[in-house]
GROMACS .gro file of N, CA and C in nm:
model
  447
    1UNK      N    1  -1.082   0.257   2.259
    1UNK     CA    2  -0.990   0.357   2.207
    1UNK      C    3  -1.018   0.372   2.058
    2UNK      N    4  -1.036   0.497   2.014
    2UNK     CA    5  -1.060   0.522   1.871
    2UNK      C    6  -0.927   0.544   1.801
    3UNK      N    7  -0.904   0.467   1.694
    3UNK     CA    8  -0.781   0.479   1.616
    3UNK      C    9  -0.816   0.504   1.470
    4UNK      N   10  -0.742   0.594   1.406
    4UNK     CA   11  -0.762   0.613   1.262
    4UNK      C   12  -0.680   0.507   1.187
    5UNK      N   13  -0.689   0.509   1.056
    5UNK     CA   14  -0.625   0.406   0.975
    5UNK      C   15  -0.474   0.402   0.995
    6UNK      N   16  -0.410   0.518   0.993
    6UNK     CA   17  -0.264   0.519   1.006
    6UNK      C   18  -0.221   0.475   1.146
    7UNK      N   19  -0.297   0.509   1.248
    7UNK     CA   20  -0.265   0.464   1.383
    7UNK      C   21  -0.277   0.313   1.394
    8UNK      N   22  -0.378   0.257   1.328
    8UNK     CA   23  -0.393   0.111   1.328
    8UNK      C   24  -0.274   0.045   1.259
    9UNK      N   25  -0.233   0.100   1.144
    9UNK     CA   26  -0.119   0.044   1.071
    9UNK      C   27   0.007   0.054   1.155
   10UNK      N   28   0.031   0.169   1.216
   10UNK     CA   29   0.152   0.189   1.297
   10UNK      C   30   0.152   0.096   1.418
   11UNK      N   31   0.036   0.075   1.480
   11UNK     CA   32   0.031  -0.016   1.594
   11UNK      C   33   0.058  -0.159   1.549
   12UNK      N   34   0.004  -0.198   1.434
   12UNK     CA   35   0.034  -0.332   1.381
   12UNK      C   36   0.184  -0.349   1.357
   13UNK      N   37   0.250  -0.244   1.311
   13UNK     CA   38   0.393  -0.251   1.282
   13UNK      C   39   0.478  -0.268   1.407
   14UNK      N   40   0.436  -0.210   1.520
   14UNK     CA   41   0.521  -0.213   1.639
   14UNK      C   42   0.494  -0.331   1.732
   15UNK      N   43   0.385  -0.403   1.710
   15UNK     CA   44   0.356  -0.516   1.798
   15UNK      C   45   0.466  -0.621   1.788
   16UNK      N   46   0.502  -0.682   1.900
   16UNK     CA   47   0.611  -0.780   1.898
   16UNK      C   48   0.575  -0.905   1.817
   17UNK      N   49   0.673  -0.963   1.747
   17UNK     CA   50   0.647  -1.082   1.665
   17UNK      C   51   0.650  -1.212   1.746
   18UNK      N   52   0.695  -1.204   1.870
   18UNK     CA   53   0.708  -1.326   1.950
   18UNK      C   54   0.677  -1.298   2.096
   19UNK      N   55   0.660  -1.405   2.172
   19UNK     CA   56   0.630  -1.394   2.314
   19UNK      C   57   0.588  -1.531   2.365
   20UNK      N   58   0.539  -1.535   2.488
   20UNK     CA   59   0.491  -1.664   2.539
   20UNK      C   60   0.355  -1.696   2.476
   21UNK      N   61   0.304  -1.814   2.505
   21UNK     CA   62   0.182  -1.862   2.441
   21UNK      C   63   0.064  -1.768   2.464
   22UNK      N   64   0.046  -1.722   2.586
   22UNK     CA   65  -0.066  -1.633   2.616
   22UNK      C   66  -0.051  -1.501   2.540
   23UNK      N   67   0.070  -1.447   2.539
   23UNK     CA   68   0.095  -1.322   2.466
   23UNK      C   69   0.064  -1.338   2.318
   24UNK      N   70   0.106  -1.450   2.259
   24UNK     CA   71   0.081  -1.473   2.117
   24UNK      C   72  -0.068  -1.482   2.086
   25UNK      N   73  -0.146  -1.544   2.175
   25UNK     CA   74  -0.291  -1.552   2.154
   25UNK      C   75  -0.355  -1.414   2.163
   26UNK      N   76  -0.309  -1.333   2.258
   26UNK     CA   77  -0.360  -1.196   2.272
   26UNK      C   78  -0.323  -1.115   2.149
   27UNK      N   79  -0.198  -1.130   2.102
   27UNK     CA   80  -0.152  -1.057   1.984
   27UNK      C   81  -0.232  -1.096   1.860
   28UNK      N   82  -0.265  -1.223   1.846
   28UNK     CA   83  -0.343  -1.267   1.730
   28UNK      C   84  -0.479  -1.197   1.727
   29UNK      N   85  -0.546  -1.193   1.842
   29UNK     CA   86  -0.677  -1.126   1.849
   29UNK      C   87  -0.663  -0.977   1.825
   30UNK      N   88  -0.558  -0.917   1.879
   30UNK     CA   89  -0.537  -0.773   1.861
   30UNK      C   90  -0.511  -0.741   1.714
   31UNK      N   91  -0.429  -0.821   1.649
   31UNK     CA   92  -0.402  -0.799   1.505
   31UNK      C   93  -0.529  -0.812   1.422
   32UNK      N   94  -0.613  -0.909   1.456
   32UNK     CA   95  -0.741  -0.924   1.384
   32UNK      C   96  -0.830  -0.802   1.405
   33UNK      N   97  -0.832  -0.749   1.527
   33UNK     CA   98  -0.912  -0.631   1.557
   33UNK      C   99  -0.862  -0.509   1.482
   34UNK      N  100  -0.730  -0.495   1.472
   34UNK     CA  101  -0.670  -0.379   1.405
   34UNK      C  102  -0.677  -0.388   1.253
   35UNK      N  103  -0.690  -0.509   1.201
   35UNK     CA  104  -0.690  -0.530   1.056
   35UNK      C  105  -0.811  -0.466   0.990
   36UNK      N  106  -0.803  -0.453   0.858
   36UNK     CA  107  -0.910  -0.389   0.782
   36UNK      C  108  -1.020  -0.489   0.748
   37UNK      N  109  -1.143  -0.443   0.756
   37UNK     CA  110  -1.258  -0.525   0.719
   37UNK      C  111  -1.270  -0.526   0.566
   38UNK      N  112  -1.353  -0.616   0.515
   38UNK     CA  113  -1.376  -0.620   0.370
   38UNK      C  114  -1.437  -0.489   0.322
   39UNK      N  115  -1.527  -0.432   0.402
   39UNK     CA  116  -1.591  -0.305   0.364
   39UNK      C  117  -1.486  -0.194   0.354
   40UNK      N  118  -1.391  -0.192   0.448
   40UNK     CA  119  -1.285  -0.090   0.443
   40UNK      C  120  -1.196  -0.111   0.321
   41UNK      N  121  -1.161  -0.235   0.293
   41UNK     CA  122  -1.074  -0.264   0.179
   41UNK      C  123  -1.137  -0.222   0.047
   42UNK      N  124  -1.271  -0.225   0.039
   42UNK     CA  125  -1.339  -0.182  -0.083
   42UNK      C  126  -1.322  -0.033  -0.107
   43UNK      N  127  -1.298   0.043   0.000
   43UNK     CA  128  -1.278   0.188  -0.014
   43UNK      C  129  -1.138   0.221  -0.065
   44UNK      N  130  -1.045   0.127  -0.050
   44UNK     CA  131  -0.906   0.151  -0.088
   44UNK      C  132  -0.882   0.106  -0.231
   45UNK      N  133  -0.783   0.164  -0.295
   45UNK     CA  134  -0.737   0.115  -0.425
   45UNK      C  135  -0.626   0.015  -0.395
   46UNK      N  136  -0.655  -0.112  -0.417
   46UNK     CA  137  -0.560  -0.218  -0.386
   46UNK      C  138  -0.500  -0.272  -0.514
   47UNK      N  139  -0.368  -0.283  -0.516
   47UNK     CA  140  -0.302  -0.346  -0.630
   47UNK      C  141  -0.196  -0.443  -0.577
   48UNK      N  142  -0.162  -0.540  -0.659
   48UNK     CA  143  -0.068  -0.643  -0.620
   48UNK      C  144   0.048  -0.643  -0.718
   49UNK      N  145   0.166  -0.677  -0.668
   49UNK     CA  146   0.283  -0.680  -0.755
   49UNK      C  147   0.289  -0.814  -0.829
   50UNK      N  148   0.314  -0.806  -0.958
   50UNK     CA  149   0.331  -0.924  -1.042
   50UNK      C  150   0.462  -0.911  -1.118
   51UNK      N  151   0.522  -1.026  -1.149
   51UNK     CA  152   0.643  -1.024  -1.231
   51UNK      C  153   0.638  -1.136  -1.334
   52UNK      N  154   0.704  -1.113  -1.446
   52UNK     CA  155   0.707  -1.211  -1.554
   52UNK      C  156   0.796  -1.328  -1.512
   53UNK      N  157   0.748  -1.452  -1.528
   53UNK     CA  158   0.829  -1.568  -1.489
   53UNK      C  159   0.926  -1.614  -1.598
   54UNK      N  160   0.925  -1.547  -1.714
   54UNK     CA  161   1.004  -1.593  -1.828
   54UNK      C  162   1.154  -1.586  -1.799
   55UNK      N  163   1.224  -1.693  -1.835
   55UNK     CA  164   1.370  -1.699  -1.825
   55UNK      C  165   1.423  -1.745  -1.960
   56UNK      N  166   1.530  -1.684  -2.007
   56UNK     CA  167   1.588  -1.728  -2.134
   56UNK      C  168   1.739  -1.739  -2.118
   57UNK      N  169   1.798  -1.823  -2.200
   57UNK     CA  170   1.943  -1.836  -2.198
   57UNK      C  171   1.999  -1.766  -2.319
   58UNK      N  172   2.074  -1.661  -2.292
   58UNK     CA  173   2.142  -1.588  -2.399
   58UNK      C  174   2.290  -1.594  -2.369
   59UNK      N  175   2.367  -1.630  -2.463
   59UNK     CA  176   2.513  -1.640  -2.449
   59UNK      C  177   2.554  -1.724  -2.329
   60UNK      N  178   2.480  -1.832  -2.304
   60UNK     CA  179   2.517  -1.923  -2.196
   60UNK      C  180   2.480  -1.875  -2.056
   61UNK      N  181   2.421  -1.757  -2.044
   61UNK     CA  182   2.381  -1.704  -1.913
   61UNK      C  183   2.229  -1.704  -1.902
   62UNK      N  184   2.181  -1.733  -1.781
   62UNK     CA  185   2.037  -1.728  -1.758
   62UNK      C  186   1.996  -1.582  -1.741
   63UNK      N  187   1.901  -1.536  -1.822
   63UNK     CA  188   1.855  -1.397  -1.817
   63UNK      C  189   1.706  -1.398  -1.786
   64UNK      N  190   1.668  -1.327  -1.680
   64UNK     CA  191   1.525  -1.322  -1.647
   64UNK      C  192   1.463  -1.194  -1.698
   65UNK      N  193   1.335  -1.201  -1.724
   65UNK     CA  194   1.260  -1.083  -1.768
   65UNK      C  195   1.244  -0.989  -1.649
   66UNK      N  196   1.270  -0.863  -1.669
   66UNK     CA  197   1.259  -0.763  -1.562
   66UNK      C  198   1.122  -0.696  -1.558
   67UNK      N  199   1.028  -0.744  -1.638
   67UNK     CA  200   0.896  -0.684  -1.643
   67UNK      C  201   0.818  -0.717  -1.516
   68UNK      N  202   0.791  -0.615  -1.433
   68UNK     CA  203   0.710  -0.634  -1.313
   68UNK      C  204   0.646  -0.501  -1.276
   69UNK      N  205   0.543  -0.509  -1.191
   69UNK     CA  206   0.476  -0.387  -1.148
   69UNK      C  207   0.352  -0.420  -1.067
   70UNK      N  208   0.283  -0.316  -1.022
   70UNK     CA  209   0.162  -0.332  -0.943
   70UNK      C  210   0.039  -0.321  -1.032
   71UNK      N  211  -0.051  -0.419  -1.019
   71UNK     CA  212  -0.170  -0.425  -1.103
   71UNK      C  213  -0.290  -0.467  -1.018
   72UNK      N  214  -0.409  -0.427  -1.061
   72UNK     CA  215  -0.532  -0.465  -0.991
   72UNK      C  216  -0.565  -0.611  -1.018
   73UNK      N  217  -0.542  -0.658  -1.140
   73UNK     CA  218  -0.569  -0.797  -1.178
   73UNK      C  219  -0.444  -0.857  -1.242
   74UNK      N  220  -0.439  -0.989  -1.248
   74UNK     CA  221  -0.321  -1.057  -1.303
   74UNK      C  222  -0.301  -1.023  -1.450
   75UNK      N  223  -0.187  -0.961  -1.484
   75UNK     CA  224  -0.162  -0.922  -1.624
   75UNK      C  225  -0.083  -1.029  -1.699
   76UNK      N  226  -0.072  -1.007  -1.828
   76UNK     CA  227   0.013  -1.088  -1.915
   76UNK      C  228   0.133  -1.004  -1.955
   77UNK      N  229   0.252  -1.063  -1.953
   77UNK     CA  230   0.372  -0.992  -1.995
   77UNK      C  231   0.362  -0.964  -2.145
   78UNK      N  232   0.374  -0.838  -2.182
   78UNK     CA  233   0.365  -0.798  -2.322
   78UNK      C  234   0.482  -0.847  -2.405
   79UNK      N  235   0.596  -0.870  -2.342
   79UNK     CA  236   0.715  -0.913  -2.416
   79UNK      C  237   0.715  -1.063  -2.446
   80UNK      N  238   0.654  -1.142  -2.353
   80UNK     CA  239   0.664  -1.288  -2.366
   80UNK      C  240   0.529  -1.358  -2.375
   81UNK      N  241   0.420  -1.284  -2.370
   81UNK     CA  242   0.286  -1.340  -2.376
   81UNK      C  243   0.266  -1.452  -2.274
   82UNK      N  244   0.317  -1.430  -2.151
   82UNK     CA  245   0.300  -1.525  -2.041
   82UNK      C  246   0.230  -1.453  -1.927
   83UNK      N  247   0.143  -1.528  -1.855
   83UNK     CA  248   0.079  -1.469  -1.737
   83UNK      C  249   0.187  -1.435  -1.635
   84UNK      N  250   0.178  -1.316  -1.580
   84UNK     CA  251   0.273  -1.275  -1.478
   84UNK      C  252   0.231  -1.336  -1.344
   85UNK      N  253   0.328  -1.364  -1.258
   85UNK     CA  254   0.302  -1.429  -1.130
   85UNK      C  255   0.307  -1.329  -1.015
   86UNK      N  256   0.222  -1.348  -0.913
   86UNK     CA  257   0.223  -1.256  -0.798
   86UNK      C  258   0.350  -1.275  -0.715
   87UNK      N  259   0.403  -1.164  -0.664
   87UNK     CA  260   0.522  -1.169  -0.578
   87UNK      C  261   0.484  -1.174  -0.430
   88UNK      N  262   0.358  -1.144  -0.399
   88UNK     CA  263   0.314  -1.140  -0.260
   88UNK      C  264   0.311  -1.000  -0.202
   89UNK      N  265   0.362  -0.902  -0.277
   89UNK     CA  266   0.361  -0.763  -0.231
   89UNK      C  267   0.227  -0.699  -0.268
   90UNK      N  268   0.178  -0.614  -0.178
   90UNK     CA  269   0.051  -0.546  -0.201
   90UNK      C  270   0.071  -0.396  -0.181
   91UNK      N  271  -0.002  -0.318  -0.254
   91UNK     CA  272   0.004  -0.173  -0.243
   91UNK      C  273  -0.137  -0.120  -0.217
   92UNK      N  274  -0.154  -0.049  -0.105
   92UNK     CA  275  -0.283   0.012  -0.073
   92UNK      C  276  -0.274   0.161  -0.095
   93UNK      N  277  -0.370   0.215  -0.165
   93UNK     CA  278  -0.381   0.360  -0.179
   93UNK      C  279  -0.510   0.398  -0.108
   94UNK      N  280  -0.493   0.473  -0.001
   94UNK     CA  281  -0.607   0.509   0.083
   94UNK      C  282  -0.651   0.650   0.050
   95UNK      N  283  -0.776   0.667   0.006
   95UNK     CA  284  -0.825   0.802  -0.026
   95UNK      C  285  -0.824   0.891   0.099
   96UNK      N  286  -0.797   1.020   0.083
   96UNK     CA  287  -0.791   1.111   0.198
   96UNK      C  288  -0.916   1.105   0.287
   97UNK      N  289  -1.033   1.088   0.229
   97UNK     CA  290  -1.155   1.082   0.309
   97UNK      C  291  -1.154   0.960   0.403
   98UNK      N  292  -1.097   0.850   0.357
   98UNK     CA  293  -1.092   0.729   0.438
   98UNK      C  294  -0.988   0.741   0.550
   99UNK      N  295  -0.884   0.820   0.528
   99UNK     CA  296  -0.779   0.836   0.629
   99UNK      C  297  -0.834   0.892   0.760
  100UNK      N  298  -0.936   0.974   0.752
  100UNK     CA  299  -0.991   1.039   0.871
  100UNK      C  300  -1.086   0.948   0.950
  101UNK      N  301  -1.130   0.839   0.890
  101UNK     CA  302  -1.225   0.751   0.958
  101UNK      C  303  -1.157   0.680   1.074
  102UNK      N  304  -1.231   0.667   1.185
  102UNK     CA  305  -1.176   0.599   1.302
  102UNK      C  306  -1.255   0.472   1.329
  103UNK      N  307  -1.193   0.384   1.404
  103UNK     CA  308  -1.257   0.260   1.444
  103UNK      C  309  -1.235   0.243   1.594
  104UNK      N  310  -1.340   0.205   1.663
  104UNK     CA  311  -1.328   0.180   1.807
  104UNK      C  312  -1.259   0.045   1.825
  105UNK      N  313  -1.144   0.047   1.891
  105UNK     CA  314  -1.066  -0.073   1.915
  105UNK      C  315  -1.073  -0.105   2.063
  106UNK      N  316  -1.128  -0.221   2.097
  106UNK     CA  317  -1.133  -0.261   2.238
  106UNK      C  318  -1.002  -0.331   2.272
  107UNK      N  319  -0.934  -0.277   2.371
  107UNK     CA  320  -0.808  -0.336   2.417
  107UNK      C  321  -0.828  -0.386   2.560
  108UNK      N  322  -0.812  -0.515   2.579
  108UNK     CA  323  -0.815  -0.569   2.714
  108UNK      C  324  -0.690  -0.523   2.790
  109UNK      N  325  -0.687  -0.550   2.918
  109UNK     CA  326  -0.575  -0.504   3.001
  109UNK      C  327  -0.441  -0.555   2.949
  110UNK      N  328  -0.435  -0.683   2.915
  110UNK     CA  329  -0.308  -0.739   2.868
  110UNK      C  330  -0.270  -0.685   2.730
  111UNK      N  331  -0.366  -0.673   2.641
  111UNK     CA  332  -0.337  -0.619   2.507
  111UNK      C  333  -0.291  -0.474   2.518
  112UNK      N  334  -0.355  -0.399   2.606
  112UNK     CA  335  -0.315  -0.260   2.629
  112UNK      C  336  -0.171  -0.253   2.680
  113UNK      N  337  -0.137  -0.343   2.772
  113UNK     CA  338  -0.001  -0.347   2.826
  113UNK      C  339   0.102  -0.383   2.720
  114UNK      N  340   0.070  -0.479   2.635
  114UNK     CA  341   0.163  -0.520   2.529
  114UNK      C  342   0.186  -0.406   2.431
  115UNK      N  343   0.077  -0.341   2.389
  115UNK     CA  344   0.089  -0.230   2.294
  115UNK      C  345   0.164  -0.113   2.355
  116UNK      N  346   0.131  -0.079   2.480
  116UNK     CA  347   0.199   0.032   2.548
  116UNK      C  348   0.347   0.003   2.565
  117UNK      N  349   0.379  -0.120   2.599
  117UNK     CA  350   0.519  -0.159   2.616
  117UNK      C  351   0.597  -0.146   2.486
  118UNK      N  352   0.535  -0.187   2.375
  118UNK     CA  353   0.602  -0.178   2.244
  118UNK      C  354   0.628  -0.032   2.208
  119UNK      N  355   0.530   0.055   2.233
  119UNK     CA  356   0.548   0.197   2.202
  119UNK      C  357   0.652   0.261   2.294
  120UNK      N  358   0.649   0.225   2.421
  120UNK     CA  359   0.746   0.281   2.517
  120UNK      C  360   0.887   0.238   2.479
  121UNK      N  361   0.902   0.114   2.434
  121UNK     CA  362   1.033   0.064   2.392
  121UNK      C  363   1.084   0.143   2.272
  122UNK      N  364   0.996   0.173   2.177
  122UNK     CA  365   1.036   0.256   2.062
  122UNK      C  366   1.081   0.395   2.108
  123UNK      N  367   1.006   0.452   2.200
  123UNK     CA  368   1.039   0.584   2.251
  123UNK      C  369   1.174   0.583   2.324
  124UNK      N  370   1.193   0.485   2.411
  124UNK     CA  371   1.316   0.477   2.489
  124UNK      C  372   1.439   0.453   2.403
  125UNK      N  373   1.420   0.386   2.290
  125UNK     CA  374   1.534   0.359   2.200
  125UNK      C  375   1.551   0.470   2.096
  126UNK      N  376   1.466   0.573   2.103
  126UNK     CA  377   1.477   0.685   2.010
  126UNK      C  378   1.433   0.651   1.869
  127UNK      N  379   1.343   0.553   1.855
  127UNK     CA  380   1.300   0.509   1.722
  127UNK      C  381   1.158   0.551   1.685
  128UNK      N  382   1.096   0.634   1.769
  128UNK     CA  383   0.964   0.687   1.732
  128UNK      C  384   0.979   0.780   1.613
  129UNK      N  385   0.879   0.781   1.526
  129UNK     CA  386   0.880   0.874   1.414
  129UNK      C  387   0.758   0.966   1.428
  130UNK      N  388   0.752   1.066   1.344
  130UNK     CA  389   0.638   1.158   1.345
  130UNK      C  390   0.506   1.081   1.327
  131UNK      N  391   0.510   0.973   1.251
  131UNK     CA  392   0.389   0.894   1.226
  131UNK      C  393   0.338   0.823   1.352
  132UNK      N  394   0.424   0.808   1.454
  132UNK     CA  395   0.384   0.741   1.578
  132UNK      C  396   0.327   0.836   1.683
  133UNK      N  397   0.344   0.967   1.665
  133UNK     CA  398   0.314   1.063   1.772
  133UNK      C  399   0.169   1.056   1.820
  134UNK      N  400   0.071   1.062   1.730
  134UNK     CA  401  -0.069   1.062   1.773
  134UNK      C  402  -0.104   0.930   1.843
  135UNK      N  403  -0.050   0.820   1.793
  135UNK     CA  404  -0.074   0.690   1.855
  135UNK      C  405  -0.011   0.686   1.995
  136UNK      N  406   0.114   0.730   2.005
  136UNK     CA  407   0.184   0.730   2.133
  136UNK      C  408   0.106   0.813   2.235
  137UNK      N  409   0.056   0.929   2.193
  137UNK     CA  410  -0.015   1.017   2.285
  137UNK      C  411  -0.150   0.961   2.329
  138UNK      N  412  -0.205   0.867   2.254
  138UNK     CA  413  -0.329   0.802   2.299
  138UNK      C  414  -0.300   0.704   2.412
  139UNK      N  415  -0.182   0.645   2.409
  139UNK     CA  416  -0.142   0.553   2.516
  139UNK      C  417  -0.080   0.627   2.634
  140UNK      N  418  -0.010   0.734   2.606
  140UNK     CA  419   0.058   0.814   2.708
  140UNK      C  420   0.025   0.961   2.685
  141UNK      N  421  -0.094   1.006   2.732
  141UNK     CA  422  -0.133   1.146   2.710
  141UNK      C  423  -0.028   1.241   2.768
  142UNK      N  424   0.003   1.349   2.696
  142UNK     CA  425   0.103   1.444   2.747
  142UNK      C  426   0.049   1.517   2.869
  143UNK      N  427   0.139   1.545   2.962
  143UNK     CA  428   0.102   1.626   3.079
  143UNK      C  429   0.082   1.769   3.033
  144UNK      N  430   0.004   1.845   3.109
  144UNK     CA  431  -0.017   1.986   3.076
  144UNK      C  432   0.114   2.062   3.073
  145UNK      N  433   0.207   2.026   3.163
  145UNK     CA  434   0.335   2.097   3.166
  145UNK      C  435   0.420   2.066   3.043
  146UNK      N  436   0.394   1.952   2.975
  146UNK     CA  437   0.467   1.918   2.852
  146UNK      C  438   0.426   2.009   2.736
  147UNK      N  439   0.304   2.060   2.739
  147UNK     CA  440   0.253   2.138   2.626
  147UNK      C  441   0.261   2.289   2.649
  148UNK      N  442   0.308   2.333   2.767
  148UNK     CA  443   0.315   2.475   2.797
  148UNK      C  444   0.422   2.548   2.719
  149UNK      N  445   0.528   2.482   2.680
  149UNK     CA  446   0.641   2.548   2.613
  149UNK      C  447   0.608   2.598   2.481
   0.00000   0.00000   0.00000
């Protein structure tokens, strides 16, 4: 199945976080398959969130520095001359040309069932969004009578 970048991201988001041992092993392999390669990541503008670790006591209250933001490399806080610490948040900016690229994703029978079940559950609970439509239709192609209207 060919999936574009946004379809891969959306599928990663809907996969269940838990299950039995076999399901978890299948999910781990599926997540690795859907993840971005190093070559793909080089095409993206990646930045990481950093925040200043400085704390000071003013008037008996602990006051933390609010200086934080997304940076390509670890910055130094301009107010306190301290290296800022990573928060663990990442921001990907995907160029429009990269958005159109697809990747062939091999889904075994069980992985296909898990992914389809997750998407069907979203649909049945009314939680599908516009961003899920192309992905959903790859798992559940619309009938001709659905598109006649």
